[in-house]
mmCIF file of C-alpha atoms and ligand atoms in Angstrom:
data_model
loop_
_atom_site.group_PDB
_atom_site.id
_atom_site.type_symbol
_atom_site.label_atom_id
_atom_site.label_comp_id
_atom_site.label_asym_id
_atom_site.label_seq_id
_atom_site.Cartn_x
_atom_site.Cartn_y
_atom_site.Cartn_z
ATOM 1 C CA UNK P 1 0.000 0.000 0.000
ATOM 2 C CA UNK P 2 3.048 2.275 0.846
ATOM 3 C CA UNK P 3 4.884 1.419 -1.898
ATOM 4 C CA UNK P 4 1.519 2.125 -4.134
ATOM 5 C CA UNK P 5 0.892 5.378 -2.420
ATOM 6 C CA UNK P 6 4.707 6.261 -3.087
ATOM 7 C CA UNK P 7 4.419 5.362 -6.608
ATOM 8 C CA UNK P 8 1.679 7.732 -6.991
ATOM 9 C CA UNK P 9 3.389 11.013 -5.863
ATOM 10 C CA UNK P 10 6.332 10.371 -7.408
ATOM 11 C CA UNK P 11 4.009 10.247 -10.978
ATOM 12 C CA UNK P 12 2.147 13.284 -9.912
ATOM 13 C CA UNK P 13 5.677 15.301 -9.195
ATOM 14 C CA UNK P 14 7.653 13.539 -12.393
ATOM 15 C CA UNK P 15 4.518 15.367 -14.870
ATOM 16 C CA UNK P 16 4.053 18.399 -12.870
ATOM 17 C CA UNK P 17 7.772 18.957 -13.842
ATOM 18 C CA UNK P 18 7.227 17.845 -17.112
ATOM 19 C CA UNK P 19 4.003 19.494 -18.044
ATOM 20 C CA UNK P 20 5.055 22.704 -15.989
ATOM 21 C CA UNK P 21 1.709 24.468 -16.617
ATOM 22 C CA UNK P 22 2.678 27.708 -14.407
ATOM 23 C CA UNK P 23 5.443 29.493 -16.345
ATOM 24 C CA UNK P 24 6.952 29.443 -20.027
ATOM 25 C CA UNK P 25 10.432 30.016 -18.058
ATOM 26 C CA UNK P 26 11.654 27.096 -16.012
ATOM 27 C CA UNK P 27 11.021 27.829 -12.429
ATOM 28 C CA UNK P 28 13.178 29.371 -10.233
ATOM 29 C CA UNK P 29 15.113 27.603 -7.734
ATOM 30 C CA UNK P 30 16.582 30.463 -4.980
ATOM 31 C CA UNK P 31 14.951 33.980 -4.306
ATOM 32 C CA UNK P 32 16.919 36.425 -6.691
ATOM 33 C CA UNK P 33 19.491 35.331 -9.458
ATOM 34 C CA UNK P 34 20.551 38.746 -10.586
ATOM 35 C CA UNK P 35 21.545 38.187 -14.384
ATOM 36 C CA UNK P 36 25.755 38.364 -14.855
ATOM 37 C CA UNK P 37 25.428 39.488 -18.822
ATOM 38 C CA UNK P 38 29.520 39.322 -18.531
ATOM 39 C CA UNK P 39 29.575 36.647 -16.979
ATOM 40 C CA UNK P 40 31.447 33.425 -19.537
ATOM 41 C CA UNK P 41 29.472 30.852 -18.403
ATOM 42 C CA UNK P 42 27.040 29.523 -20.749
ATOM 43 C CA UNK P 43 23.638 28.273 -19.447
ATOM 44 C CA UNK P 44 20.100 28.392 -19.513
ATOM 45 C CA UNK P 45 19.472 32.193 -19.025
ATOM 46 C CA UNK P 46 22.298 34.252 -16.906
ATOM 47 C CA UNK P 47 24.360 33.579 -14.759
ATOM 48 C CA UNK P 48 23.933 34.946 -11.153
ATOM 49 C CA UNK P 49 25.999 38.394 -9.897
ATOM 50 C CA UNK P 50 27.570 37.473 -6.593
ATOM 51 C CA UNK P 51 26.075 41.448 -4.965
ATOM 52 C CA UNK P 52 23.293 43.166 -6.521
ATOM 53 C CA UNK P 53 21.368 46.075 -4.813
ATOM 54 C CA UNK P 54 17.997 47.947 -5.862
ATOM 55 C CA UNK P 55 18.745 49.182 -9.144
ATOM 56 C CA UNK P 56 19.176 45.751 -10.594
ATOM 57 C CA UNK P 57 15.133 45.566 -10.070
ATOM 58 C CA UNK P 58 14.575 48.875 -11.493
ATOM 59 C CA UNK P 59 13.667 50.727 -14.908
ATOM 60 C CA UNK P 60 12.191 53.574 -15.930
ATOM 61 C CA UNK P 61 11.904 53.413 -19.203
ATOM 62 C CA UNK P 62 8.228 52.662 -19.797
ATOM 63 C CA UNK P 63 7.219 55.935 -18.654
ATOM 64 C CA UNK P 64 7.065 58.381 -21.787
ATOM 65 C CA UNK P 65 5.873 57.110 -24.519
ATOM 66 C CA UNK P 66 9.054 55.712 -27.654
ATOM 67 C CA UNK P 67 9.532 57.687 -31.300
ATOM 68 C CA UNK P 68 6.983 56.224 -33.439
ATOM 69 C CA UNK P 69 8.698 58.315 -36.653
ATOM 70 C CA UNK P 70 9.184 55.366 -38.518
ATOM 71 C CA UNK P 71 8.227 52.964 -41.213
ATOM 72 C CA UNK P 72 5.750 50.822 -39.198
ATOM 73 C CA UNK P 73 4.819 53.620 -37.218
ATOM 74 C CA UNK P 74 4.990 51.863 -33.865
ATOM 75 C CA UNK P 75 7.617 51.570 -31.388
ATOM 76 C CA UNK P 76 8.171 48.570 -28.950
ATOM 77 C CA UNK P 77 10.676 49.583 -25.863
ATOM 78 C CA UNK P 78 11.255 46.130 -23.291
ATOM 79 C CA UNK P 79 11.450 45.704 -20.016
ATOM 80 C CA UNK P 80 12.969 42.311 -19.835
ATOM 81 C CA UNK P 81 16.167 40.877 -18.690
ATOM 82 C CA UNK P 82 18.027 42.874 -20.679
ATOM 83 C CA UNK P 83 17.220 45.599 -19.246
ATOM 84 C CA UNK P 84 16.395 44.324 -16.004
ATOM 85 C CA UNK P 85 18.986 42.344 -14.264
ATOM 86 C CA UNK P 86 17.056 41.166 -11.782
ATOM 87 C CA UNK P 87 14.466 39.310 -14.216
ATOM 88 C CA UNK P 88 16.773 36.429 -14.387
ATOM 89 C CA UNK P 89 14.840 33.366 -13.341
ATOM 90 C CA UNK P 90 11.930 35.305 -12.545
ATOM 91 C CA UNK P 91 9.902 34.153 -15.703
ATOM 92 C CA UNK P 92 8.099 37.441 -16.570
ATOM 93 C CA UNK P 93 8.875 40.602 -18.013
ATOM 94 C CA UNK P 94 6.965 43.981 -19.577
ATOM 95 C CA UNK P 95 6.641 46.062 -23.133
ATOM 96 C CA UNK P 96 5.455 49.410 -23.584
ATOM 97 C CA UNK P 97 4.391 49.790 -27.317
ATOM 98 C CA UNK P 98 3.361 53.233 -28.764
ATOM 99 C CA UNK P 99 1.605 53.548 -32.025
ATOM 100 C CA UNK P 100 1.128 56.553 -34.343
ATOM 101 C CA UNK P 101 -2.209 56.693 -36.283
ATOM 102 C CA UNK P 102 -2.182 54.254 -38.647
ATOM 103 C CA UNK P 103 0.752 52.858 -37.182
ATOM 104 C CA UNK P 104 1.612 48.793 -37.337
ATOM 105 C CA UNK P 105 3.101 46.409 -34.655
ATOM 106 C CA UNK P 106 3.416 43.944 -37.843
ATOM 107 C CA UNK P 107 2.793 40.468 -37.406
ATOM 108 C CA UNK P 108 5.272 39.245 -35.161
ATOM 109 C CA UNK P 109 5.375 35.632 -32.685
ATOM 110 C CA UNK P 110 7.314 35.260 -29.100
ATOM 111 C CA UNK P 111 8.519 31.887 -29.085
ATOM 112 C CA UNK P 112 9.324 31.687 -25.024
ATOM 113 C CA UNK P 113 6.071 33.753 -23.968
ATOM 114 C CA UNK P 114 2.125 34.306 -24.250
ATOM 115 C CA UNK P 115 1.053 37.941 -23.706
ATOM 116 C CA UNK P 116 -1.290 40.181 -22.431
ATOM 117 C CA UNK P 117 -1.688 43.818 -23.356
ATOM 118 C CA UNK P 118 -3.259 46.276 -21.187
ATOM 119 C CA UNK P 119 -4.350 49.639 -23.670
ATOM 120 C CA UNK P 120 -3.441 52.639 -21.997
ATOM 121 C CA UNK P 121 -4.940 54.862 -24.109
ATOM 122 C CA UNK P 122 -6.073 54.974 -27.482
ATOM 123 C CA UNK P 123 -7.859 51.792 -29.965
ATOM 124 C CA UNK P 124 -6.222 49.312 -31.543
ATOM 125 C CA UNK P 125 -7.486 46.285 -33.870
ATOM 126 C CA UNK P 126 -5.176 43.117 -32.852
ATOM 127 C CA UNK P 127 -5.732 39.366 -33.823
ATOM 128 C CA UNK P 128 -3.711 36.386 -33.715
ATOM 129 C CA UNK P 129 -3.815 33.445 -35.724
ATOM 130 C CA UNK P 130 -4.058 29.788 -34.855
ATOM 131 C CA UNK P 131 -2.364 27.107 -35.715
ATOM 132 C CA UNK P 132 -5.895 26.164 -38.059
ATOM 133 C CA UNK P 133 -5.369 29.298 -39.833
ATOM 134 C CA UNK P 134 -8.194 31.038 -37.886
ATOM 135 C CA UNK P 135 -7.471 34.674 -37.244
ATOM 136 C CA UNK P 136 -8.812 35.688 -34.317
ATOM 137 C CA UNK P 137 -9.546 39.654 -34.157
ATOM 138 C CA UNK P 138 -11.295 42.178 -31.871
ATOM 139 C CA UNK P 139 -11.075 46.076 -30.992
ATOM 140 C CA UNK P 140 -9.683 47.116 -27.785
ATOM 141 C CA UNK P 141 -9.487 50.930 -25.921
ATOM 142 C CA UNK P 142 -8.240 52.474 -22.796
ATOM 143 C CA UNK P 143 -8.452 49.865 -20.275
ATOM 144 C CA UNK P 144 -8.776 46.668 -21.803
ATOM 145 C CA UNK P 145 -7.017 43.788 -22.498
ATOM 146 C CA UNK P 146 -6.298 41.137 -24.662
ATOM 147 C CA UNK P 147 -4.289 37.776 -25.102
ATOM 148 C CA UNK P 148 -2.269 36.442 -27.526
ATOM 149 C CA UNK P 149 -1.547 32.637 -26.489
ATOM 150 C CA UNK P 150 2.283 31.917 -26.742
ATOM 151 C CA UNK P 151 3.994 31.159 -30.204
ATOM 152 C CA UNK P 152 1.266 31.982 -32.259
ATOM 153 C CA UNK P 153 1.240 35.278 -35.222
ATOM 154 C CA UNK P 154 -0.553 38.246 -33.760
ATOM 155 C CA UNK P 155 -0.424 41.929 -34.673
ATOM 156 C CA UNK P 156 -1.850 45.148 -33.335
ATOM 157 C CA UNK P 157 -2.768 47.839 -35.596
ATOM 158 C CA UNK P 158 -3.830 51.799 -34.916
ATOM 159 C CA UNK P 159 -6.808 52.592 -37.442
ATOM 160 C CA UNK P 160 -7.656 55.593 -34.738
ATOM 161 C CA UNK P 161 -6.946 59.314 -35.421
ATOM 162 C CA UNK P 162 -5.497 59.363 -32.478
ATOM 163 C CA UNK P 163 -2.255 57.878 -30.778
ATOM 164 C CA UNK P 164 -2.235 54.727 -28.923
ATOM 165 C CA UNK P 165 0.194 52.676 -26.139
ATOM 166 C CA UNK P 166 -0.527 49.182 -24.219
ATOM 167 C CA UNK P 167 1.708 48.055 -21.871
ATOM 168 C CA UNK P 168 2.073 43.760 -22.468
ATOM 169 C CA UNK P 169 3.157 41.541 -20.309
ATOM 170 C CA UNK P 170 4.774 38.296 -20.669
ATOM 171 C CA UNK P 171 5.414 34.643 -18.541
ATOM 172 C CA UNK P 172 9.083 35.095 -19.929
ATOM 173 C CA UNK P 173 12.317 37.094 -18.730
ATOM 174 C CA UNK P 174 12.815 37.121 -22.730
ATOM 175 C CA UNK P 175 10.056 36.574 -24.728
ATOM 176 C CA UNK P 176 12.044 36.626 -27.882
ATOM 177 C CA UNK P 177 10.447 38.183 -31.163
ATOM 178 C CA UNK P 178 10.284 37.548 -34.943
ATOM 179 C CA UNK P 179 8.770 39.421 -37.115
ATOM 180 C CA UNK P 180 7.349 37.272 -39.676
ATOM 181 C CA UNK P 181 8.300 39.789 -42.794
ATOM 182 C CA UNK P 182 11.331 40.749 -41.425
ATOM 183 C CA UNK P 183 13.077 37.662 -40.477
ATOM 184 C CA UNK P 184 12.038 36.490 -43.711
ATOM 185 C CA UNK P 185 13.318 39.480 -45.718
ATOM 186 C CA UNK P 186 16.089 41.050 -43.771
ATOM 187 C CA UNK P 187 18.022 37.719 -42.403
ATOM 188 C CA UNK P 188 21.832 37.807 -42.298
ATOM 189 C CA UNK P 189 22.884 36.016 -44.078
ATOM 190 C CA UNK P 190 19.839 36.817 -46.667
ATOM 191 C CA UNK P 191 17.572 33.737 -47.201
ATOM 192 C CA UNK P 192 17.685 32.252 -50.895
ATOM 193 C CA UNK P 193 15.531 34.238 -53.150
ATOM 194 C CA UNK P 194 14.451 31.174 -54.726
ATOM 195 C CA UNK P 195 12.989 29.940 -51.059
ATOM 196 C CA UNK P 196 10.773 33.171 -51.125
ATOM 197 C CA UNK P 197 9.918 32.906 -54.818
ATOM 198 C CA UNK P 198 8.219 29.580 -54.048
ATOM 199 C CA UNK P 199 7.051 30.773 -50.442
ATOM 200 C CA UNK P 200 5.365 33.374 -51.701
ATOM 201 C CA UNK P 201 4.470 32.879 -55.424
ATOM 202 C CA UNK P 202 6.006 36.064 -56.456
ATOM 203 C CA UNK P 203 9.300 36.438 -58.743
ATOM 204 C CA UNK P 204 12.575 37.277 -58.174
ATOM 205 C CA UNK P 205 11.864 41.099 -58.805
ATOM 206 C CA UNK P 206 9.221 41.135 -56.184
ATOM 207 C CA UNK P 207 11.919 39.483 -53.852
ATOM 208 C CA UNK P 208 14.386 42.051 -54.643
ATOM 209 C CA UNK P 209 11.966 44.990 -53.459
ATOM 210 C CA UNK P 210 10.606 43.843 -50.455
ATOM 211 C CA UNK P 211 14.093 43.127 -49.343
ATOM 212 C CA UNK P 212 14.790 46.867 -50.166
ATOM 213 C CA UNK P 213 12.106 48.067 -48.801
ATOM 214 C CA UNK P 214 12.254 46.379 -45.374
ATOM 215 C CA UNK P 215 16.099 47.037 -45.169
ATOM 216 C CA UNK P 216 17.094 48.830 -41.958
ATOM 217 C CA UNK P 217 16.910 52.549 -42.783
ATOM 218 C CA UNK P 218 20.715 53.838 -41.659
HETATM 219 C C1 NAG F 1 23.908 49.736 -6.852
HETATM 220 O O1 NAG F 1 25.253 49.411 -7.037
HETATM 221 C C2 NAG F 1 25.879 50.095 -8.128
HETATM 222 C C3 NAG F 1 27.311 49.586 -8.269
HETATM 223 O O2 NAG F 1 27.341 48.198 -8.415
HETATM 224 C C4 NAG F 1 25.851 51.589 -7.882
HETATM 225 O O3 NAG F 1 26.382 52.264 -9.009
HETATM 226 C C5 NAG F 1 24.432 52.054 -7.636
HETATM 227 O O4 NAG F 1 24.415 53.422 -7.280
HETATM 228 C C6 NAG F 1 23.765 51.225 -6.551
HETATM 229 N N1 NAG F 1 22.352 51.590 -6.518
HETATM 230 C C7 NAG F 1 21.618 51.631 -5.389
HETATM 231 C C8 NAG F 1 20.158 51.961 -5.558
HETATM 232 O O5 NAG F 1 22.097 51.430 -4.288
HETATM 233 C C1 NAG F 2 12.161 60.893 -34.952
HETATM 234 O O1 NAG F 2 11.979 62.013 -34.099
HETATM 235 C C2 NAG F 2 13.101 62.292 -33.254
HETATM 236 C C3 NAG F 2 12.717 63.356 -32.254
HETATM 237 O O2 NAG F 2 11.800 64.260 -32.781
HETATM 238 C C4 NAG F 2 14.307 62.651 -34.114
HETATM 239 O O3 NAG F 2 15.425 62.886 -33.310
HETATM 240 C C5 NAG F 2 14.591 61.503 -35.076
HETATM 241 O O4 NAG F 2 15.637 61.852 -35.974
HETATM 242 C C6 NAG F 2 13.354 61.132 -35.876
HETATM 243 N N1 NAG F 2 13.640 59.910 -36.627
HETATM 244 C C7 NAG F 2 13.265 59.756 -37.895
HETATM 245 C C8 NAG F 2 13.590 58.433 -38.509
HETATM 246 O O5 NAG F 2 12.716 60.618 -38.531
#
């Protein structure tokens, strides 16, 4: 019966590791593992600073709203674990994004994280789309929110006169980010034109000018 009983719980621990519904990150496994970005060591996130003080759980730079002068019109400034030493472990982390009128966050997924944006002020149109090719839309303003589930394409759009910001949050100290056009069209080195041609169903010229025209502006 003891043994049986034993059995049991170790089962129940073995998948609550394994299925780890609580946090994208791994959990953490001490109270503060300030990140060491200098540090050599090579691991699963940072490694830990031997003495870290209040400033390595503090930024400020969500306050004012970013630049939004530029081709997408939208501006995305983190608050993760780059920026925020003491994230490390911690398995969450903030954006602010900012959006001119008819600006574009353009459609973009975070392998390591689901979100959740919070408007501050302004409307936005945002969807995601599932892995069944459903795209699944809706209007927000000031004070809602809305999810997009981890790893899957989602966008937010400002079709408003007015500007807009959210902040989002994440269940990762780095989220990570790809743009889908972007990493498609801008990778270093450049992916084979002939991969795109076919991707996309468009020729070589076509290829050619959306690489130029999504080239980092110097
Ligand atoms: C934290 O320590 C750094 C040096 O490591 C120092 O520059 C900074 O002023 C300290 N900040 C606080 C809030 O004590
Ligand atoms: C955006 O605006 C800022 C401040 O007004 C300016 O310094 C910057 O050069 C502008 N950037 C572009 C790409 O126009």
């Amino acid at each position: 019966m003891a043994a049986a009983r034993l059995y049991l719980v170790v089962v129940m621990v073995v998948s609550a590791i394994i299925s780890n519904p609580v946090s994208a990150d791994p959990d953490m496994l001490q109270d503060v593992c300030v990140a060491d970005p200098t540090s050599g060591v090579k691991m699963n996130g940072f490694a830990c600073k031997a003495s870290f003080n209040a400033s390595d759980f503090f930024f400020d730079g969500l306050a004012n709203p970013g630049l939004t002068n530029n081709t997408m019109g939208s501006k995305v400034t983190a608050a993760n674990v780059e920026k925020i030493p003491g994230l490390n472990t911690l398995g969450v982390s903030l954006s602010r994004i900012d959006y001119a009128p008819g600006g574009l966050n353009p459609p973009h997924t975070h392998p390591r994280a689901t979100e959740m944006v919070y408007v501050l002020y302004g409307e936005l149109d945002v969807g995601f789309i599932t892995t069944a090719n459903v795209l699944v839309s809706k209007s927000i303003k000031k004070g809602e929110t809305f999810v997009f589930p981890r790893g899957l394409v989602h966008f937010q759009k400002n079709n408003g006169k007015d500007p807009a910001a959210v902040i989002a949050g994440f269940n990762s100290q780095l989220p990570g980010t790809q743009a889908i056009a972007a990493t498609l069209f801008t990778a270093s080195p450049t992916v084979p034109d002939n991969v795109l041609t076919i991707a996309f169903q468009i020729d070589t010229e076509e290829v050619e000018k959306i690489k130029s025209n999504l080239a980092p502006k110097s």
